[in-house]
mmCIF file of C-alpha atoms and ligand atoms in Angstrom:
data_model
loop_
_atom_site.group_PDB
_atom_site.id
_atom_site.type_symbol
_atom_site.label_atom_id
_atom_site.label_comp_id
_atom_site.label_asym_id
_atom_site.label_seq_id
_atom_site.Cartn_x
_atom_site.Cartn_y
_atom_site.Cartn_z
ATOM 1 C CA MET Q 1 88.786 43.514 54.719
ATOM 2 C CA SER Q 2 92.320 45.207 55.366
ATOM 3 C CA GLN Q 3 93.831 44.931 59.231
ATOM 4 C CA GLU Q 4 93.527 49.091 58.650
ATOM 5 C CA GLU Q 5 90.128 49.022 57.712
ATOM 6 C CA ARG Q 6 88.689 46.989 60.611
ATOM 7 C CA HIS Q 7 90.465 49.446 62.808
ATOM 8 C CA GLU Q 8 89.076 52.387 61.475
ATOM 9 C CA GLU Q 9 85.509 50.659 61.509
ATOM 10 C CA ARG Q 10 86.088 50.226 65.944
ATOM 11 C CA PHE Q 11 85.943 53.841 66.278
ATOM 12 C CA VAL Q 12 83.655 56.933 65.763
ATOM 13 C CA PHE Q 13 84.513 59.895 64.313
ATOM 14 C CA LEU Q 14 81.199 61.839 64.327
ATOM 15 C CA ALA Q 15 81.090 64.108 67.308
ATOM 16 C CA GLY Q 16 82.724 67.335 65.687
ATOM 17 C CA ASP Q 17 85.590 67.870 68.178
ATOM 18 C CA LEU Q 18 88.516 66.026 69.104
ATOM 19 C CA ALA Q 19 87.649 65.815 73.164
ATOM 20 C CA LEU Q 20 84.193 64.556 71.960
ATOM 21 C CA ASP Q 21 85.292 62.100 69.741
ATOM 22 C CA LEU Q 22 87.570 60.427 72.712
ATOM 23 C CA VAL Q 23 84.953 60.362 75.175
ATOM 24 C CA ASN Q 24 82.669 58.640 72.560
ATOM 25 C CA THR Q 25 85.593 55.617 72.407
ATOM 26 C CA VAL Q 26 83.304 54.204 75.028
ATOM 27 C CA LEU Q 27 80.032 52.899 72.868
ATOM 28 C CA VAL Q 28 77.809 50.020 73.147
ATOM 29 C CA ASP Q 29 78.640 47.668 70.485
ATOM 30 C CA GLY Q 30 75.789 44.552 70.360
ATOM 31 C CA GLY Q 31 74.097 45.732 73.645
ATOM 32 C CA ALA Q 32 76.650 46.012 75.602
ATOM 33 C CA LEU Q 33 79.387 48.786 76.607
ATOM 34 C CA VAL Q 34 82.593 48.382 75.327
ATOM 35 C CA ASP Q 35 85.827 50.617 75.633
ATOM 36 C CA THR Q 36 87.661 50.593 72.291
ATOM 37 C CA VAL Q 37 90.675 52.013 73.266
ATOM 38 C CA ALA Q 38 91.174 49.676 76.737
ATOM 39 C CA THR Q 39 95.261 49.042 75.902
ATOM 40 C CA PRO Q 40 97.643 50.550 74.632
ATOM 41 C CA GLU Q 41 97.595 49.174 71.693
ATOM 42 C CA GLY Q 42 93.938 49.784 71.043
ATOM 43 C CA LEU Q 43 94.898 53.287 71.909
ATOM 44 C CA ALA Q 44 97.223 53.386 69.171
ATOM 45 C CA ASP Q 45 95.004 52.392 66.628
ATOM 46 C CA TRP Q 46 92.321 54.957 67.977
ATOM 47 C CA VAL Q 47 95.246 57.736 67.041
ATOM 48 C CA ALA Q 48 96.349 57.205 63.767
ATOM 49 C CA ALA Q 49 92.510 56.729 62.659
ATOM 50 C CA SER Q 50 92.067 59.987 64.413
ATOM 51 C CA PRO Q 51 92.032 63.382 63.039
ATOM 52 C CA LEU Q 52 95.674 63.740 65.184
ATOM 53 C CA ASP Q 53 99.012 63.671 63.096
ATOM 54 C CA GLY Q 54 101.074 61.306 63.662
ATOM 55 C CA ALA Q 55 100.721 57.656 64.462
ATOM 56 C CA PRO Q 56 102.584 56.328 67.093
ATOM 57 C CA SER Q 57 103.982 52.590 67.176
ATOM 58 C CA ALA Q 58 103.437 52.379 71.207
ATOM 59 C CA ILE Q 59 101.687 53.274 74.102
ATOM 60 C CA PRO Q 60 103.743 53.323 76.795
ATOM 61 C CA PRO Q 61 101.039 51.854 79.715
ATOM 62 C CA ALA Q 62 101.128 54.984 82.025
ATOM 63 C CA VAL Q 63 100.542 57.486 79.105
ATOM 64 C CA HIS Q 64 97.784 55.216 78.071
ATOM 65 C CA ALA Q 65 96.408 55.455 81.652
ATOM 66 C CA ARG Q 66 96.953 58.789 81.368
ATOM 67 C CA THR Q 67 94.987 59.485 78.870
ATOM 68 C CA LEU Q 68 92.081 57.078 80.038
ATOM 69 C CA ALA Q 69 91.649 59.594 83.513
ATOM 70 C CA MET Q 70 91.246 62.452 80.723
ATOM 71 C CA ARG Q 71 88.775 61.144 79.176
ATOM 72 C CA GLN Q 72 86.888 59.717 82.161
ATOM 73 C CA ALA Q 73 86.701 63.824 83.331
ATOM 74 C CA VAL Q 74 85.923 65.235 79.788
ATOM 75 C CA ARG Q 75 83.142 62.570 80.492
ATOM 76 C CA ALA Q 76 82.258 63.832 83.427
ATOM 77 C CA GLY Q 77 82.089 67.880 82.462
ATOM 78 C CA VAL Q 78 79.720 66.619 79.356
ATOM 79 C CA ASP Q 79 77.926 64.590 81.892
ATOM 80 C CA ALA Q 80 77.248 67.817 83.805
ATOM 81 C CA VAL Q 81 77.119 70.396 81.364
ATOM 82 C CA VAL Q 82 74.169 68.048 79.037
ATOM 83 C CA GLU Q 83 72.354 68.085 82.172
ATOM 84 C CA GLY Q 84 72.502 71.929 82.644
ATOM 85 C CA GLY Q 85 75.828 72.093 85.098
ATOM 86 C CA PRO Q 86 79.051 73.377 85.088
ATOM 87 C CA VAL Q 87 82.176 71.164 84.497
ATOM 88 C CA PRO Q 88 82.847 69.655 88.389
ATOM 89 C CA ASP Q 89 86.601 71.395 89.989
ATOM 90 C CA THR Q 90 87.736 67.950 89.727
ATOM 91 C CA THR Q 91 87.160 67.833 85.639
ATOM 92 C CA ILE Q 92 88.809 71.576 85.674
ATOM 93 C CA ALA Q 93 92.038 69.584 87.618
ATOM 94 C CA THR Q 94 92.522 67.044 85.642
ATOM 95 C CA LEU Q 95 92.187 69.271 82.727
ATOM 96 C CA ASN Q 96 94.974 71.595 84.677
ATOM 97 C CA ALA Q 97 97.467 68.412 85.692
ATOM 98 C CA VAL Q 98 97.514 67.551 81.929
ATOM 99 C CA LEU Q 99 97.890 70.434 80.318
ATOM 100 C CA ALA Q 100 101.095 71.605 83.156
ATOM 101 C CA THR Q 101 103.020 68.685 81.158
ATOM 102 C CA GLY Q 102 103.029 71.006 78.203
ATOM 103 C CA PRO Q 103 104.714 70.138 75.370
ATOM 104 C CA GLY Q 104 106.035 73.686 74.670
ATOM 105 C CA ALA Q 105 106.840 75.443 71.433
ATOM 106 C CA ALA Q 106 109.629 75.631 68.872
ATOM 107 C CA LEU Q 107 111.334 77.032 66.173
ATOM 108 C CA THR Q 108 111.514 74.471 63.322
ATOM 109 C CA ARG Q 109 113.283 74.242 59.797
ATOM 110 C CA GLY Q 110 110.955 72.878 57.335
ATOM 111 C CA PRO Q 111 111.972 70.911 54.080
ATOM 112 C CA ASP Q 112 111.510 74.066 52.389
ATOM 113 C CA GLY Q 113 114.308 75.871 54.464
ATOM 114 C CA ALA Q 114 111.959 78.057 55.743
ATOM 115 C CA LEU Q 115 110.660 78.484 59.308
ATOM 116 C CA ARG Q 116 107.841 77.399 61.604
ATOM 117 C CA TYR Q 117 106.728 77.957 64.809
ATOM 118 C CA GLY Q 118 104.959 76.157 66.360
ATOM 119 C CA LEU Q 119 103.901 73.089 69.089
ATOM 120 C CA ARG Q 120 106.666 70.748 69.890
ATOM 121 C CA ALA Q 121 103.959 67.927 69.800
ATOM 122 C CA ASP Q 122 105.446 65.178 67.515
ATOM 123 C CA LEU Q 123 103.708 62.748 68.585
ATOM 124 C CA ASP Q 124 104.944 59.935 66.255
ATOM 125 C CA ALA Q 125 108.598 60.693 68.327
ATOM 126 C CA ASP Q 126 107.024 61.768 71.718
ATOM 127 C CA PRO Q 127 103.517 59.750 72.562
ATOM 128 C CA ALA Q 128 104.071 61.103 75.780
ATOM 129 C CA VAL Q 129 102.159 64.429 74.181
ATOM 130 C CA LEU Q 130 98.850 63.020 73.528
ATOM 131 C CA PRO Q 131 97.595 62.924 76.907
ATOM 132 C CA TRP Q 132 98.425 66.828 76.294
ATOM 133 C CA LEU Q 133 96.886 67.398 72.906
ATOM 134 C CA LEU Q 134 93.581 65.513 73.946
ATOM 135 C CA ALA Q 135 93.323 68.006 77.805
ATOM 136 C CA ASP Q 136 93.774 70.550 75.117
ATOM 137 C CA ALA Q 137 91.114 69.877 72.947
ATOM 138 C CA GLY Q 138 88.979 69.152 76.438
ATOM 139 C CA ALA Q 139 89.950 72.935 77.714
ATOM 140 C CA ARG Q 140 89.317 74.387 74.338
ATOM 141 C CA LEU Q 141 85.470 72.756 74.110
ATOM 142 C CA PHE Q 142 85.145 73.756 78.066
ATOM 143 C CA ALA Q 143 86.343 76.967 78.065
ATOM 144 C CA GLY Q 144 84.879 78.125 74.185
ATOM 145 C CA ASP Q 145 81.877 78.864 72.450
ATOM 146 C CA ARG Q 146 80.544 75.670 70.694
ATOM 147 C CA LEU Q 147 79.793 74.302 74.396
ATOM 148 C CA ASP Q 148 76.094 74.965 73.739
ATOM 149 C CA ARG Q 149 76.356 72.830 70.800
ATOM 150 C CA LEU Q 150 76.633 69.431 72.817
ATOM 151 C CA ARG Q 151 74.341 66.530 72.638
ATOM 152 C CA ARG Q 152 73.794 63.623 73.836
ATOM 153 C CA CYS Q 153 72.676 61.006 70.854
ATOM 154 C CA ALA Q 154 68.284 61.455 71.286
ATOM 155 C CA ASN Q 155 68.621 57.589 71.188
ATOM 156 C CA HIS Q 156 68.963 56.959 74.777
ATOM 157 C CA ASP Q 157 68.645 53.738 75.656
ATOM 158 C CA THR Q 158 71.045 51.862 73.122
ATOM 159 C CA CYS Q 159 73.236 54.702 72.430
ATOM 160 C CA VAL Q 160 75.920 57.145 75.126
ATOM 161 C CA LEU Q 161 77.419 58.932 71.805
ATOM 162 C CA ILE Q 162 78.068 62.851 72.179
ATOM 163 C CA PHE Q 163 77.972 65.495 69.912
ATOM 164 C CA LEU Q 164 78.342 68.681 69.190
ATOM 165 C CA ASP Q 165 75.719 70.280 66.605
ATOM 166 C CA THR Q 166 76.706 72.123 63.996
ATOM 167 C CA SER Q 167 73.511 72.559 62.204
ATOM 168 C CA ARG Q 168 72.995 76.061 61.111
ATOM 169 C CA ASN Q 169 68.836 74.997 62.561
ATOM 170 C CA ARG Q 170 70.514 73.209 65.406
ATOM 171 C CA ALA Q 171 68.351 70.028 65.157
ATOM 172 C CA ARG Q 172 70.581 67.425 64.862
ATOM 173 C CA ARG Q 173 69.400 64.915 67.342
ATOM 174 C CA TRP Q 174 71.238 61.449 66.425
ATOM 175 C CA CYS Q 175 74.670 60.334 66.662
ATOM 176 C CA SER Q 176 74.412 59.133 62.971
ATOM 177 C CA MET Q 177 71.425 59.360 61.079
ATOM 178 C CA GLU Q 178 72.270 55.440 59.147
ATOM 179 C CA VAL Q 179 72.750 54.175 62.838
ATOM 180 C CA CYS Q 180 70.287 55.965 65.786
ATOM 181 C CA GLY Q 181 68.392 58.102 63.442
ATOM 182 C CA ASN Q 182 67.212 54.855 61.602
ATOM 183 C CA ARG Q 183 66.805 52.369 64.038
ATOM 184 C CA SER Q 184 64.361 55.137 65.920
ATOM 185 C CA LYS Q 185 62.807 54.460 62.330
ATOM 186 C CA VAL Q 186 62.851 50.780 62.835
ATOM 187 C CA ALA Q 187 61.340 50.606 66.599
ATOM 188 C CA ALA Q 188 58.636 53.405 65.463
ATOM 189 C CA HIS Q 189 57.537 51.064 62.594
ATOM 190 C CA GLU Q 190 57.866 48.022 64.488
ATOM 191 C CA ALA Q 191 55.853 49.456 67.325
ATOM 192 C CA ARG Q 192 53.550 50.698 64.978
ATOM 193 C CA ARG Q 193 53.224 47.284 63.705
ATOM 194 C CA ARG Q 194 52.930 45.705 66.582
ATOM 195 C CA ARG Q 195 49.536 47.819 67.486
ATOM 196 C CA SER Q 196 47.806 47.779 64.494
ATOM 197 C CA SER Q 197 48.378 44.157 64.728
ATOM 198 C CA ALA Q 198 47.351 43.401 68.607
ATOM 199 C CA GLU Q 199 43.969 45.593 67.124
HETATM 200 ZN ZN1 ZN H 1 73.415 57.388 68.549
#
């Protein structure tokens, strides 16, 4: 297995939302809670594997710390929302503090000579824009119209992952059918088997 494949396997991108994918960097693996981006190197690997443009070769420790603080704020917001409450003021304040560091916008000339107008957010050249990009995703999530689709994986006992249920009939229960969906089926099967052998 190549180094790159190992990196990809450490992370899950199943939430349907970048801010939630960031929250899902804390997951249960082998029965223990694991932070897959606990180091700046781990975060750089996550960015490279993520849908974000760019793959910074190194993430400065201060940017790493700001990103983890942001993740905690989004997690608190998610937990409040799935419990039926409002997004906490502390979450909004943390997002706003990061959003205030906005990268600004710029006109750039592309290789074909055509002008493009957009964010001046080049992750490769300036990894410091990472927390802003993620805070932007979190703010759009909390202020957007998909918030009522926020779900926790139904496998509460051994999974902490969250996602947006974008299925048409709003019936998605598991982070992943392959992992928790199957695990639940196997557990139900085991319970039935134990019951019938006890009779
Ligand atoms: Zn799950």
